[in-house]
mmCIF file of C-alpha atoms in Angstrom:
data_model
loop_
_atom_site.group_PDB
_atom_site.id
_atom_site.type_symbol
_atom_site.label_atom_id
_atom_site.label_comp_id
_atom_site.label_asym_id
_atom_site.label_seq_id
_atom_site.Cartn_x
_atom_site.Cartn_y
_atom_site.Cartn_z
ATOM 1 C CA MET J 817 -12.596 -11.264 -7.455
ATOM 2 C CA PRO J 818 -12.705 -8.377 -9.700
ATOM 3 C CA LYS J 819 -9.850 -8.025 -11.999
ATOM 4 C CA LEU J 820 -7.444 -4.766 -11.081
ATOM 5 C CA SER J 821 -8.188 -4.034 -15.090
ATOM 6 C CA HIS J 822 -11.973 -3.587 -13.860
ATOM 7 C CA VAL J 823 -10.807 -0.556 -11.467
ATOM 8 C CA GLN J 824 -10.082 1.591 -14.698
ATOM 9 C CA GLU J 825 -14.053 1.644 -15.061
ATOM 10 C CA ILE J 826 -14.428 2.821 -11.241
ATOM 11 C CA ARG J 827 -16.283 6.678 -11.493
ATOM 12 C CA THR J 828 -18.332 6.855 -8.431
ATOM 13 C CA ILE J 829 -18.200 6.374 -5.097
ATOM 14 C CA GLU J 830 -21.070 3.798 -5.917
ATOM 15 C CA ASP J 831 -19.253 2.374 -8.742
ATOM 16 C CA PHE J 832 -16.211 1.334 -6.101
ATOM 17 C CA GLU J 833 -18.774 -0.149 -3.302
ATOM 18 C CA LYS J 834 -19.559 -2.140 -6.396
ATOM 19 C CA PHE J 835 -16.183 -3.137 -7.042
ATOM 20 C CA LEU J 836 -14.963 -4.020 -3.873
ATOM 21 C CA ASN J 837 -18.648 -6.207 -3.182
ATOM 22 C CA ILE J 838 -18.323 -4.630 0.603
ATOM 23 C CA ASP J 839 -21.945 -3.546 2.351
ATOM 24 C CA ARG J 840 -22.817 0.080 2.166
ATOM 25 C CA CYS J 841 -22.140 0.594 5.846
ATOM 26 C CA ARG J 842 -18.232 0.053 5.365
ATOM 27 C CA ILE J 843 -18.109 1.870 2.629
ATOM 28 C CA THR J 844 -19.300 4.938 4.091
ATOM 29 C CA CYS J 845 -16.582 5.659 5.676
ATOM 30 C CA LEU J 846 -14.841 7.052 2.275
ATOM 31 C CA LYS J 847 -17.386 9.909 2.737
ATOM 32 C CA TYR J 848 -15.439 11.750 6.237
ATOM 33 C CA LEU J 849 -11.919 11.655 3.681
ATOM 34 C CA SER J 850 -12.129 15.137 4.514
ATOM 35 C CA ASN J 851 -11.678 14.687 7.880
ATOM 36 C CA LYS J 852 -9.337 11.457 8.230
ATOM 37 C CA GLU J 853 -8.386 11.977 11.693
ATOM 38 C CA TRP J 854 -11.685 9.941 13.004
ATOM 39 C CA LEU J 855 -10.173 7.156 10.162
ATOM 40 C CA TYR J 856 -6.495 5.818 11.807
ATOM 41 C CA LYS J 857 -5.325 5.337 15.345
ATOM 42 C CA GLU J 858 -2.285 7.088 15.690
ATOM 43 C CA PHE J 859 0.536 5.695 18.323
ATOM 44 C CA LYS J 860 4.271 5.032 18.440
ATOM 45 C CA ILE J 861 5.986 1.907 19.078
ATOM 46 C CA ASN J 862 9.676 1.363 19.448
ATOM 47 C CA LYS J 863 12.248 0.889 16.820
ATOM 48 C CA ARG J 864 14.586 -2.483 16.524
ATOM 49 C CA ARG J 865 17.166 -0.111 17.859
ATOM 50 C CA ASN J 866 16.807 3.713 18.800
ATOM 51 C CA GLY J 867 13.551 6.176 18.338
ATOM 52 C CA LEU J 868 9.910 5.515 18.096
ATOM 53 C CA ARG J 869 8.004 4.761 14.868
ATOM 54 C CA GLU J 870 4.593 6.624 14.095
ATOM 55 C CA ILE J 871 1.733 3.807 12.887
ATOM 56 C CA CYS J 872 -1.085 5.080 11.502
ATOM 57 C CA ALA J 873 -3.789 2.081 11.453
ATOM 58 C CA PRO J 874 -6.771 2.848 9.430
ATOM 59 C CA LYS J 875 -9.755 1.784 12.025
ATOM 60 C CA LYS J 876 -12.394 -0.618 11.030
ATOM 61 C CA ASP J 877 -14.381 0.224 8.390
ATOM 62 C CA LEU J 878 -11.159 1.870 6.021
ATOM 63 C CA ARG J 879 -9.854 -0.877 6.917
ATOM 64 C CA ILE J 880 -11.436 -3.715 5.839
ATOM 65 C CA VAL J 881 -12.086 -1.061 2.216
ATOM 66 C CA GLN J 882 -8.281 -1.195 1.975
ATOM 67 C CA GLN J 883 -7.717 -4.685 2.975
ATOM 68 C CA GLN J 884 -10.047 -5.949 0.259
ATOM 69 C CA PHE J 885 -8.436 -3.808 -2.520
ATOM 70 C CA ASN J 886 -4.972 -4.914 -1.381
ATOM 71 C CA THR J 887 -5.964 -8.142 -2.470
ATOM 72 C CA ILE J 888 -7.134 -7.295 -5.880
ATOM 73 C CA LEU J 889 -3.709 -5.873 -6.130
ATOM 74 C CA SER J 890 -1.696 -8.426 -5.045
ATOM 75 C CA ASP J 891 -3.816 -10.369 -7.385
ATOM 76 C CA ASP J 892 -2.452 -8.981 -9.929
ATOM 77 C CA TYR J 893 0.626 -7.485 -9.281
ATOM 78 C CA SER J 894 4.058 -8.770 -10.739
ATOM 79 C CA ALA J 895 6.617 -7.511 -9.037
ATOM 80 C CA ASN J 896 10.303 -7.056 -10.166
ATOM 81 C CA GLU J 897 12.563 -9.337 -9.398
ATOM 82 C CA THR J 898 15.163 -7.513 -7.439
ATOM 83 C CA THR J 899 11.840 -6.607 -5.246
ATOM 84 C CA HIS J 900 11.291 -9.116 -1.615
ATOM 85 C CA GLY J 901 9.563 -7.059 0.398
ATOM 86 C CA PHE J 902 5.973 -7.783 0.807
ATOM 87 C CA VAL J 903 5.677 -9.886 -2.429
ATOM 88 C CA ARG J 904 4.429 -13.108 -1.867
ATOM 89 C CA GLY J 905 6.636 -15.920 -1.767
ATOM 90 C CA ARG J 906 9.364 -14.019 -1.257
ATOM 91 C CA ASN J 907 11.042 -12.977 2.586
ATOM 92 C CA VAL J 908 13.874 -11.834 4.073
ATOM 93 C CA VAL J 909 15.422 -15.464 3.054
ATOM 94 C CA SER J 910 15.043 -14.931 -0.631
ATOM 95 C CA ASN J 911 16.167 -11.417 -0.475
ATOM 96 C CA ALA J 912 19.894 -12.289 1.218
ATOM 97 C CA ILE J 913 20.373 -15.599 -0.492
ATOM 98 C CA GLN J 914 21.399 -13.538 -3.236
ATOM 99 C CA HIS J 915 24.243 -11.966 -1.689
ATOM 100 C CA ILE J 916 25.976 -14.824 0.254
ATOM 101 C CA GLY J 917 29.519 -15.443 -0.043
ATOM 102 C CA LYS J 918 30.248 -12.222 -2.224
ATOM 103 C CA LYS J 919 33.399 -10.300 -1.274
ATOM 104 C CA ILE J 920 32.147 -6.484 -0.747
ATOM 105 C CA ILE J 921 28.409 -5.718 0.693
ATOM 106 C CA LEU J 922 27.341 -2.364 0.341
ATOM 107 C CA ASN J 923 23.722 -1.403 2.444
ATOM 108 C CA LEU J 924 21.652 1.540 2.355
ATOM 109 C CA ASP J 925 18.841 3.038 3.895
ATOM 110 C CA ILE J 926 16.302 5.065 2.108
ATOM 111 C CA LYS J 927 15.457 7.261 4.662
ATOM 112 C CA ASN J 928 11.709 8.106 5.978
ATOM 113 C CA PHE J 929 10.137 5.601 3.637
ATOM 114 C CA PHE J 930 6.281 5.841 3.741
ATOM 115 C CA ASP J 931 6.365 9.626 4.526
ATOM 116 C CA SER J 932 8.364 10.554 1.533
ATOM 117 C CA ILE J 933 5.631 8.925 -0.999
ATOM 118 C CA PRO J 934 2.911 11.187 -0.716
ATOM 119 C CA THR J 935 -0.237 11.745 -2.184
ATOM 120 C CA SER J 936 0.646 12.772 -5.541
ATOM 121 C CA LYS J 937 2.548 9.874 -6.059
ATOM 122 C CA ILE J 938 -0.243 7.626 -5.554
ATOM 123 C CA LYS J 939 -2.148 9.921 -7.616
ATOM 124 C CA ASP J 940 0.102 9.402 -10.398
ATOM 125 C CA LEU J 941 0.070 6.077 -10.283
ATOM 126 C CA PHE J 942 -3.558 5.831 -10.919
ATOM 127 C CA THR J 943 -3.743 7.596 -13.500
ATOM 128 C CA SER J 944 -0.581 6.049 -15.495
ATOM 129 C CA GLU J 945 -0.679 3.111 -18.343
ATOM 130 C CA GLN J 946 -0.619 1.013 -15.340
ATOM 131 C CA PHE J 947 -3.991 2.116 -13.850
ATOM 132 C CA ASN J 948 -5.361 4.655 -16.423
ATOM 133 C CA ILE J 949 -7.936 6.210 -14.220
ATOM 134 C CA LYS J 950 -9.556 9.391 -14.516
ATOM 135 C CA GLU J 951 -7.448 11.850 -13.184
ATOM 136 C CA GLU J 952 -10.486 13.006 -10.871
ATOM 137 C CA TRP J 953 -11.382 9.437 -9.415
ATOM 138 C CA ALA J 954 -7.436 9.164 -8.975
ATOM 139 C CA SER J 955 -7.275 11.706 -7.214
ATOM 140 C CA SER J 956 -10.167 10.214 -4.439
ATOM 141 C CA LEU J 957 -8.849 7.123 -4.558
ATOM 142 C CA ALA J 958 -5.356 8.490 -3.817
ATOM 143 C CA ASP J 959 -7.205 10.533 -0.340
ATOM 144 C CA ILE J 960 -8.734 6.543 0.498
ATOM 145 C CA PHE J 961 -5.020 5.172 0.556
ATOM 146 C CA THR J 962 -2.933 7.683 2.030
ATOM 147 C CA TYR J 963 -2.805 10.129 5.710
ATOM 148 C CA LYS J 964 -1.307 13.285 6.110
ATOM 149 C CA ASN J 965 -0.293 13.679 2.059
ATOM 150 C CA ARG J 966 1.512 10.383 2.645
ATOM 151 C CA LEU J 967 1.213 6.507 2.662
ATOM 152 C CA PRO J 968 0.754 5.803 6.437
ATOM 153 C CA GLN J 969 2.770 2.710 8.076
ATOM 154 C CA GLY J 970 0.269 0.918 9.276
ATOM 155 C CA ALA J 971 -2.511 0.455 6.082
ATOM 156 C CA PRO J 972 -2.574 -2.417 4.859
ATOM 157 C CA THR J 973 -2.356 -0.917 0.978
ATOM 158 C CA SER J 974 0.907 1.073 1.735
ATOM 159 C CA PRO J 975 3.378 -1.976 1.220
ATOM 160 C CA ILE J 976 2.159 -2.872 -1.916
ATOM 161 C CA LEU J 977 1.389 0.928 -3.068
ATOM 162 C CA SER J 978 4.888 1.594 -2.109
ATOM 163 C CA ASN J 979 6.476 -1.247 -4.229
ATOM 164 C CA MET J 980 4.637 -0.183 -7.160
ATOM 165 C CA VAL J 981 5.793 3.144 -6.611
ATOM 166 C CA CYS J 982 8.875 2.447 -6.422
ATOM 167 C CA LYS J 983 9.354 0.305 -9.762
ATOM 168 C CA ASN J 984 11.199 2.984 -12.055
ATOM 169 C CA LEU J 985 14.168 2.829 -9.243
ATOM 170 C CA ASP J 986 14.490 -0.711 -8.886
ATOM 171 C CA GLU J 987 14.668 -0.696 -12.937
ATOM 172 C CA LYS J 988 17.175 2.208 -12.854
ATOM 173 C CA LEU J 989 19.244 0.682 -9.949
ATOM 174 C CA SER J 990 18.975 -2.565 -11.653
ATOM 175 C CA GLU J 991 20.447 -1.699 -14.481
ATOM 176 C CA PHE J 992 23.128 0.344 -12.664
ATOM 177 C CA ALA J 993 24.116 -2.920 -10.635
ATOM 178 C CA GLN J 994 23.866 -4.720 -14.189
ATOM 179 C CA LYS J 995 26.501 -2.638 -15.993
ATOM 180 C CA ASN J 996 28.761 -2.806 -12.891
ATOM 181 C CA ASN J 997 28.775 -6.137 -12.022
ATOM 182 C CA TYR J 998 26.550 -5.909 -8.490
ATOM 183 C CA THR J 999 23.845 -7.752 -7.547
ATOM 184 C CA TYR J 1000 21.147 -5.577 -6.248
ATOM 185 C CA THR J 1001 18.219 -6.148 -4.661
ATOM 186 C CA ARG J 1002 15.198 -4.161 -2.138
ATOM 187 C CA TYR J 1003 13.134 -5.039 0.894
ATOM 188 C CA ALA J 1004 11.042 -2.093 1.252
ATOM 189 C CA ASP J 1005 13.433 0.682 2.738
ATOM 190 C CA ASP J 1006 16.758 -1.479 2.578
ATOM 191 C CA LEU J 1007 18.855 -1.337 -0.690
ATOM 192 C CA THR J 1008 21.530 -4.157 -0.722
ATOM 193 C CA PHE J 1009 24.821 -4.330 -4.049
ATOM 194 C CA SER J 1010 26.698 -6.784 -3.314
ATOM 195 C CA THR J 1011 30.042 -7.899 -5.879
ATOM 196 C CA ASN J 1012 33.216 -9.245 -6.455
ATOM 197 C CA LYS J 1013 34.948 -6.498 -7.296
ATOM 198 C CA ASN J 1014 37.462 -5.919 -5.159
ATOM 199 C CA GLU J 1015 36.242 -1.940 -4.300
ATOM 200 C CA ILE J 1016 33.383 0.179 -4.228
ATOM 201 C CA THR J 1017 33.956 3.385 -5.356
ATOM 202 C CA LYS J 1018 32.768 6.608 -4.161
ATOM 203 C CA GLU J 1019 31.514 6.865 -8.022
ATOM 204 C CA GLU J 1020 29.387 4.405 -7.838
ATOM 205 C CA ILE J 1021 27.835 4.920 -4.235
ATOM 206 C CA ARG J 1022 27.300 8.870 -5.511
ATOM 207 C CA THR J 1023 25.287 7.529 -8.413
ATOM 208 C CA ILE J 1024 23.528 4.862 -6.271
ATOM 209 C CA ARG J 1025 22.406 8.490 -3.859
ATOM 210 C CA GLU J 1026 21.314 10.444 -7.150
ATOM 211 C CA ILE J 1027 18.975 7.858 -8.665
ATOM 212 C CA VAL J 1028 17.294 7.108 -5.311
ATOM 213 C CA ASN J 1029 17.003 11.453 -5.466
ATOM 214 C CA GLU J 1030 15.406 11.089 -8.680
ATOM 215 C CA GLU J 1031 12.745 9.578 -7.375
ATOM 216 C CA GLY J 1032 12.214 11.692 -4.449
ATOM 217 C CA LEU J 1033 12.943 9.841 -1.732
ATOM 218 C CA THR J 1034 16.437 10.350 0.169
ATOM 219 C CA VAL J 1035 19.393 7.915 1.186
ATOM 220 C CA ASN J 1036 20.405 7.516 4.950
ATOM 221 C CA GLU J 1037 23.655 8.803 5.113
ATOM 222 C CA ASP J 1038 23.957 7.608 8.716
ATOM 223 C CA LYS J 1039 23.211 3.995 7.624
ATOM 224 C CA ILE J 1040 25.230 3.230 4.517
ATOM 225 C CA LYS J 1041 27.566 0.228 5.257
ATOM 226 C CA ILE J 1042 30.265 -1.059 3.677
ATOM 227 C CA LYS J 1043 31.173 -4.719 4.180
ATOM 228 C CA ARG J 1044 33.755 -7.046 3.728
ATOM 229 C CA GLN J 1045 34.207 -10.737 4.035
ATOM 230 C CA SER J 1046 36.376 -10.769 6.379
ATOM 231 C CA THR J 1047 34.060 -8.775 8.854
ATOM 232 C CA HIS J 1048 30.584 -9.903 9.628
ATOM 233 C CA GLN J 1049 28.394 -9.100 6.186
ATOM 234 C CA GLU J 1050 24.554 -9.124 7.125
ATOM 235 C CA VAL J 1051 21.807 -8.537 4.907
ATOM 236 C CA THR J 1052 18.043 -7.604 6.313
ATOM 237 C CA GLY J 1053 19.401 -9.229 9.598
ATOM 238 C CA LEU J 1054 20.886 -12.120 8.158
ATOM 239 C CA THR J 1055 24.405 -13.917 7.732
ATOM 240 C CA VAL J 1056 25.522 -14.522 4.802
ATOM 241 C CA ASN J 1057 29.681 -14.387 4.404
ATOM 242 C CA LYS J 1058 29.401 -17.637 3.619
ATOM 243 C CA LYS J 1059 26.056 -19.344 4.327
ATOM 244 C CA LEU J 1060 22.214 -18.138 5.292
ATOM 245 C CA ASN J 1061 22.118 -17.354 8.924
ATOM 246 C CA VAL J 1062 20.218 -15.850 12.275
ATOM 247 C CA ARG J 1063 22.236 -13.923 14.045
ATOM 248 C CA ARG J 1064 24.301 -15.231 16.806
ATOM 249 C CA SER J 1065 23.142 -13.420 19.179
ATOM 250 C CA TYR J 1066 19.429 -14.115 18.164
ATOM 251 C CA LEU J 1067 20.233 -17.667 18.848
ATOM 252 C CA LYS J 1068 22.013 -17.540 22.363
ATOM 253 C CA ASN J 1069 18.212 -15.252 23.294
ATOM 254 C CA VAL J 1070 15.931 -18.364 22.227
ATOM 255 C CA ARG J 1071 18.175 -20.759 24.034
ATOM 256 C CA ALA J 1072 18.578 -18.763 27.310
ATOM 257 C CA VAL J 1073 14.947 -18.475 27.203
ATOM 258 C CA LEU J 1074 14.101 -22.183 27.310
ATOM 259 C CA HIS J 1075 16.768 -22.881 29.507
ATOM 260 C CA ASP J 1076 15.454 -20.462 31.778
ATOM 261 C CA TRP J 1077 11.727 -21.637 31.190
ATOM 262 C CA LYS J 1078 13.395 -25.044 32.157
ATOM 263 C CA VAL J 1079 15.120 -23.715 35.534
ATOM 264 C CA ASN J 1080 12.502 -21.682 36.841
ATOM 265 C CA GLY J 1081 9.240 -22.220 35.109
ATOM 266 C CA ILE J 1082 7.199 -20.397 32.854
ATOM 267 C CA GLU J 1083 5.755 -17.897 34.855
ATOM 268 C CA THR J 1084 8.799 -16.964 35.944
ATOM 269 C CA THR J 1085 10.633 -16.866 32.646
ATOM 270 C CA ILE J 1086 7.378 -14.694 31.337
ATOM 271 C CA GLN J 1087 8.206 -11.904 34.423
ATOM 272 C CA LYS J 1088 12.450 -11.936 33.774
ATOM 273 C CA TYR J 1089 11.096 -11.273 30.300
ATOM 274 C CA ALA J 1090 8.205 -8.841 30.270
ATOM 275 C CA LYS J 1091 9.789 -5.724 29.608
ATOM 276 C CA LYS J 1092 11.954 -7.761 26.579
ATOM 277 C CA TYR J 1093 8.768 -8.872 25.450
ATOM 278 C CA PRO J 1094 5.518 -6.674 26.799
ATOM 279 C CA ARG J 1095 2.928 -8.318 24.214
ATOM 280 C CA ASN J 1096 3.686 -11.479 26.035
ATOM 281 C CA ARG J 1097 2.393 -11.689 29.612
ATOM 282 C CA GLN J 1098 0.160 -14.263 28.704
ATOM 283 C CA ALA J 1099 1.743 -17.819 28.746
ATOM 284 C CA ARG J 1100 -0.400 -18.745 25.348
ATOM 285 C CA CYS J 1101 1.140 -15.695 23.337
ATOM 286 C CA PHE J 1102 4.849 -16.357 24.967
ATOM 287 C CA VAL J 1103 4.804 -19.697 23.834
ATOM 288 C CA HIS J 1104 3.182 -19.140 20.357
ATOM 289 C CA SER J 1105 6.238 -16.273 20.655
ATOM 290 C CA ILE J 1106 9.052 -18.260 21.090
ATOM 291 C CA ARG J 1107 7.589 -21.173 18.864
ATOM 292 C CA GLY J 1108 7.752 -18.642 16.395
ATOM 293 C CA LYS J 1109 11.552 -17.449 16.735
ATOM 294 C CA ILE J 1110 12.013 -21.003 16.458
ATOM 295 C CA GLU J 1111 10.197 -21.789 12.929
ATOM 296 C CA TYR J 1112 11.921 -18.402 12.199
ATOM 297 C CA ILE J 1113 15.421 -20.021 12.174
ATOM 298 C CA GLY J 1114 14.163 -23.272 10.560
ATOM 299 C CA MET J 1115 13.200 -21.007 8.151
ATOM 300 C CA VAL J 1116 16.570 -19.551 7.450
ATOM 301 C CA ARG J 1117 18.792 -22.557 8.598
ATOM 302 C CA GLY J 1118 16.312 -25.323 6.995
ATOM 303 C CA LYS J 1119 14.007 -27.620 8.686
ATOM 304 C CA ASP J 1120 16.462 -29.930 8.440
ATOM 305 C CA ASP J 1121 19.022 -28.510 10.693
ATOM 306 C CA ARG J 1122 19.965 -29.982 13.852
ATOM 307 C CA VAL J 1123 20.819 -26.605 16.076
ATOM 308 C CA TYR J 1124 16.962 -25.985 14.462
ATOM 309 C CA LEU J 1125 15.539 -29.294 15.700
ATOM 310 C CA LYS J 1126 17.323 -29.735 19.067
ATOM 311 C CA LEU J 1127 15.273 -26.767 19.882
ATOM 312 C CA LEU J 1128 11.915 -28.022 18.403
ATOM 313 C CA THR J 1129 12.682 -30.691 20.875
ATOM 314 C CA ASP J 1130 13.578 -28.581 23.706
ATOM 315 C CA TYR J 1131 10.433 -26.358 23.290
ATOM 316 C CA TYR J 1132 7.995 -29.606 23.111
ATOM 317 C CA LYS J 1133 9.602 -30.925 26.214
ATOM 318 C CA LEU J 1134 8.516 -28.024 27.872
ATOM 319 C CA LEU J 1135 5.030 -27.118 26.994
ATOM 320 C CA SER J 1136 4.484 -30.969 27.807
ATOM 321 C CA SER J 1137 5.440 -30.461 31.123
ATOM 322 C CA GLU J 1138 3.454 -27.061 31.425
ATOM 323 C CA ASP J 1139 0.073 -28.471 29.490
ATOM 324 C CA LYS J 1140 -1.057 -31.278 31.184
ATOM 325 C CA ASN J 1141 -3.514 -31.600 27.895
ATOM 326 C CA PHE J 1142 0.096 -31.871 25.874
ATOM 327 C CA HIS J 1143 0.542 -34.735 24.337
ATOM 328 C CA TYR J 1144 3.461 -36.093 22.336
ATOM 329 C CA HIS J 1145 2.667 -37.602 18.867
ATOM 330 C CA PRO J 1146 3.861 -41.415 20.395
ATOM 331 C CA ASN J 1147 6.665 -41.785 18.304
ATOM 332 C CA TYR J 1148 7.901 -38.153 18.115
ATOM 333 C CA LEU J 1149 10.680 -37.751 20.530
ATOM 334 C CA GLY J 1150 12.166 -41.288 19.041
ATOM 335 C CA THR J 1151 12.009 -39.436 15.219
ATOM 336 C CA MET J 1152 13.463 -36.308 16.768
ATOM 337 C CA ASN J 1153 16.282 -38.199 17.631
ATOM 338 C CA TRP J 1154 16.648 -40.152 14.740
ATOM 339 C CA ILE J 1155 16.441 -36.729 12.707
ATOM 340 C CA LEU J 1156 19.460 -35.859 14.666
ATOM 341 C CA ASN J 1157 21.674 -38.364 14.283
ATOM 342 C CA ASN J 1158 20.092 -38.940 10.629
ATOM 343 C CA LYS J 1159 20.791 -35.209 9.002
ATOM 344 C CA ILE J 1160 21.533 -36.670 5.394
ATOM 345 C CA GLU J 1161 18.279 -39.609 5.300
ATOM 346 C CA ALA J 1162 16.046 -36.969 7.375
ATOM 347 C CA LYS J 1163 16.698 -34.614 4.424
ATOM 348 C CA LYS J 1164 15.304 -37.116 2.219
ATOM 349 C CA TYR J 1165 12.480 -37.815 4.070
ATOM 350 C CA TYR J 1166 11.395 -34.247 5.044
ATOM 351 C CA ASN J 1167 11.394 -33.539 1.193
ATOM 352 C CA TYR J 1168 9.377 -36.464 0.325
ATOM 353 C CA LEU J 1169 6.747 -35.352 3.171
ATOM 354 C CA ILE J 1170 6.350 -31.812 1.469
ATOM 355 C CA LYS J 1171 6.458 -33.046 -2.225
#
C-alpha cells in the first residue's frame, strides 16, 4: 500500500494511476472532470427531523478511485484528540462520554458543513506542508474530490478531507476551551462544549462564533442549545446527564417493534413500520435492522447491560420462531438467563472473553 508521503511525487494522471494501483479503465473516469454530471448520481433523503438532505454519490469508477485514496489517507491520518467523527476507533460514544455529568452543555451546529468547504480549500490543503504538492497537480486532485465547487456529501473522501480542513478550527476551539475551563469535542458538524462553571456567557458564544467564521464556516443560529443538569442533556444523540444512555424514545421504539413482531408476526410488523423504515420491506433487511438497533443500545449501555441482553434474548427467540433453519446454541438461553441474574459475574466473564 502506498504511503501518503508518496503523493508528493505525483505529477500526472499516469503517476496517480500507479500511486493508486488501479486499472487504467477505472482511472479514465478522471478525463471527464470537466463534465462531472456524468460522474455523480444526485438524490435527496429525509433528514432525521425536517427537510431533505442532498446526496451527491460518485458513480462506480470515480467511487473506486476515491475509496482507494481514502484508504491511503486514513492509514496516515492522525486526528486531533477532540475530533470524533469519521475517525477510526472513535464514534458518537467516544464523543459523548467526554461530557458526562457536566453542569452546562453548549451544543452548536455548523451550517451546511460539506457545502461550506469549497474546492479552493481542498487545493490549499494539498499545497500545505502536510502534503506539499505542487500547485498545478493540487488543483487536479482537488477537482477529483469535489463536485459543484464543494465537498460532495456522499463521496467516500469527503469525511476525512473535511476533518483535515477543520484541523485549524479544532486547534483554535481547543485553545479557547482550555483557557475558559471547557471540554470541547467535534463530531462532523456538531460542536460541543461542556463545563462545571455556573454560566456560559454571551461573550464566550460570540468568540466561538467568530472562530468558526474565521475558518470560512457558519454557526447555525437555530441550533444553538444550552442545557443544564436539571434538564435533558444530550450530545450526538446520547443522554449524558449522569451516565451515557440512548433516548427513552429509542428504547421504547425497539421494544414496540419486538412486541408487534411477537403478537402479530413479522410480515404484519414489516407492513406496519414500512413507512417509517422504507428500506426494510424485506424480512431479511428488517431483522438485520432490528439487530443493528439492539447492538447500538449495547454499544452505548455496555454489552453486560440487562436491558440490552433482554432485548437480544427476545430478538433471538422471535428469529428462531420465524426461521426454522435458525437454531440456538444448546446452552444459549440458559447462558442469557444466567447473565441477566448474575450481572457482576457476567461482566467479569465478558471481559475475559474479549481479551
